[in-house]
């Protein structure tokens, strides 16, 4: 069977998920919702097929599993969002169209993605601007103390971090492709640890400083962890020296610890993380209410869950019981309805995505491609870890989206572009010479 | 560059495993404690969405029902208002008010959580939002008569069928119309209207307790109704002189006369002679020293018996003044339902039935399960019961309880007048009775708090008579409930 047909067959799980999921939610809520909304499911399935056709034409040799994994995650996301609110599901389906356009656009116009290297400083600068945009007065939007959104005319909230993460990875892959030799050569080895020369530490310190600045500016531990972690991953693969990421991680930890104890908002988040059931913290705005509700929702799900549409997301009198169920806490809603089993399925999907991403990195024919694949895969995996770890109380909760699953245009578009770049890299790597 | 990539993949495998581990922690290992966390309102909110079933009186009158509230929620209404306020109790989930009464005791049925196979299928089909209903033995007409009899005076009336334990009347005053606002107000009221006085109040029983002493005397074989004892007044017990009412002195008096005219010193002599062990044995058979075995929340029931520093002590304890205990004085504190059970045990040939408010539990799929009569204990032999019945009949015919006499129906009873504050002449009148004396279908206890100089025979007995009259009429010509 050819790769592309394999990909087509691999879309079967996504279509089953869509049909079954929508039917389940529909039956559960039959009293209050019309059958028309079922058509979103069919529409979405059609869009997945359209995406497949684009892949078939533009990158015929690309990895056959990546797109179906993305389709499964996006389908699950749509079903759960539909369960939370049919209106949001309609909007999400529209965003899915936009995301597919960007996906196709990336595949067509960035066929030779290596030309991105030429613009690496422009890309880096643009990414930094994107990151700082939410702090611009009158433009930025503060949610729970963190500056992550930008309000655009028309009421659309744009999340620049989602796009900045791709830009920064492109820059890092390109930059480290050039400097990795320099970083390792001339370094002294001491007690089995490679200590780079001081002058080569400069760029590292610079990026560390940037991450710390980000922490201060956007006040978000989670996204800083995502960016800095992505950087360390690329750095480690580029240099093959464990000491680099270890030193980097230590430095980040020290900085994060300092900020957690000295910046009020970060401090609150850590407090809520440590004592989610402290009544005083629970009632405080921006306190532990969100985390506590996340844990309560998961406890409600048990091993097999309450079934799609069976959990309590909204209050009987109106309003949400689970805050931000369609974005930050969507993993908790999934666990509530599909149980530990469903949650493990979601994690497994991401693990498969990561496995494919790293597989692409290993077969890539040039170091830029390898580092780019490693970076893109790592930031996505870290984003999953940051949000799922946040709602499961592994780390303090911060508001990033669950890639492909959470509601939101920026997230969907950016992650589809990310997937498109991975497909481009794999297509080049697997193309017969 | 493949070696570090493999390492990186390993790291992500570990990180994702941690995520799965923590998800398992919340969904499985700590799920129960999270569900029980006081901050977790899910269980409560689910309850708000359930159409809780109705509670009905025996005649089908709706005592409690759910009506649609805002959103998809339901709220509770009590169409009979204050009639059964404390007995039926209340349920206002999500308002910081705890459920009480039958609403609390039967909540699993009312919320539709009883585990039958068909209701599980119903749950799968999505019909889980409707609860089952409860039919009680309560009689609205007799309850109304009881409340009218109490006429706003603090006190209580409780009546049941001694053969089956079916509770027909359970009235407690002060009363109130249940609603969240009234509950908040009533909670601060000095009269404690929230208290169900039938099961929770602890009163000195006065002379009604002499029935217990009489049962112990005759059933132990040491006395017969014609045995004579010393009824002179005063006599010294535990180093303190004890008087009869109005200080009337009786020389040699038989037990029937001693009960008919409620002669204190005679019964004190009997109890002293019987001893602590015998008195303790009969008290515990009657159900003293432990909570009533009523289908009612245990938190809303009190045990009857001698109390020292708030805790129950058996009569075998040396600190209990046995002579005064036997005439309902000293440290003895009882609930009205316990004294009603004393009358009921004598009425039912010596067998005490467990009191039951519930008659039928009807599942949301229409399945009916009857609450079956249960024997609580055999207190005395049938012959003892018969002998004590004859003695109690005399009380109503010619003694202190003549006000309870009914036309054409023989009533057996015993009055009581506990002294609350002799200086202010404050008393607590009591009356316990059963009727018809030869084939009883009603046992009753009536008490009024803090009467100014009132006696059991003048204050409590007339209320008992009116309630019994209604209950006898309501059970006439039909199967005895």
JSON list of C-alpha atoms in Angstrom, two decimals, chain A residues 80 83-84 310-315 319-326 333 336-337, chain B residues 42:
[
{"chain": "A", "resi": 80, "resn": "UNK", "atom": "CA", "xyz": [-15.98, 17.83, 23.02]},
{"chain": "A", "resi": 83, "resn": "UNK", "atom": "CA", "xyz": [-20.72, 18.92, 23.69]},
{"chain": "A", "resi": 84, "resn": "UNK", "atom": "CA", "xyz": [-19.84, 22.08, 25.62]},
{"chain": "A", "resi": 310, "resn": "UNK", "atom": "CA", "xyz": [-22.80, 12.97, 30.57]},
{"chain": "A", "resi": 311, "resn": "UNK", "atom": "CA", "xyz": [-20.62, 15.16, 32.73]},
{"chain": "A", "resi": 312, "resn": "UNK", "atom": "CA", "xyz": [-21.51, 18.33, 34.53]},
{"chain": "A", "resi": 313, "resn": "UNK", "atom": "CA", "xyz": [-19.83, 21.25, 32.79]},
{"chain": "A", "resi": 314, "resn": "UNK", "atom": "CA", "xyz": [-22.45, 23.94, 33.29]},
{"chain": "A", "resi": 315, "resn": "UNK", "atom": "CA", "xyz": [-24.38, 24.85, 36.40]},
{"chain": "A", "resi": 319, "resn": "UNK", "atom": "CA", "xyz": [-23.03, 29.50, 33.82]},
{"chain": "A", "resi": 320, "resn": "UNK", "atom": "CA", "xyz": [-19.97, 27.29, 33.87]},
{"chain": "A", "resi": 321, "resn": "UNK", "atom": "CA", "xyz": [-19.07, 24.98, 36.71]},
{"chain": "A", "resi": 322, "resn": "UNK", "atom": "CA", "xyz": [-15.76, 24.12, 35.06]},
{"chain": "A", "resi": 323, "resn": "UNK", "atom": "CA", "xyz": [-14.04, 27.37, 34.10]},
{"chain": "A", "resi": 324, "resn": "UNK", "atom": "CA", "xyz": [-12.70, 27.66, 30.52]},
{"chain": "A", "resi": 325, "resn": "UNK", "atom": "CA", "xyz": [-13.91, 24.14, 29.65]},
{"chain": "A", "resi": 326, "resn": "UNK", "atom": "CA", "xyz": [-13.30, 24.56, 25.92]},
{"chain": "A", "resi": 333, "resn": "UNK", "atom": "CA", "xyz": [-13.65, 17.68, 30.49]},
{"chain": "A", "resi": 336, "resn": "UNK", "atom": "CA", "xyz": [-14.64, 13.56, 32.99]},
{"chain": "A", "resi": 337, "resn": "UNK", "atom": "CA", "xyz": [-16.52, 12.20, 30.00]},
{"chain": "B", "resi": 42, "resn": "UNK", "atom": "CA", "xyz": [-20.99, 18.34, 42.04]}
]
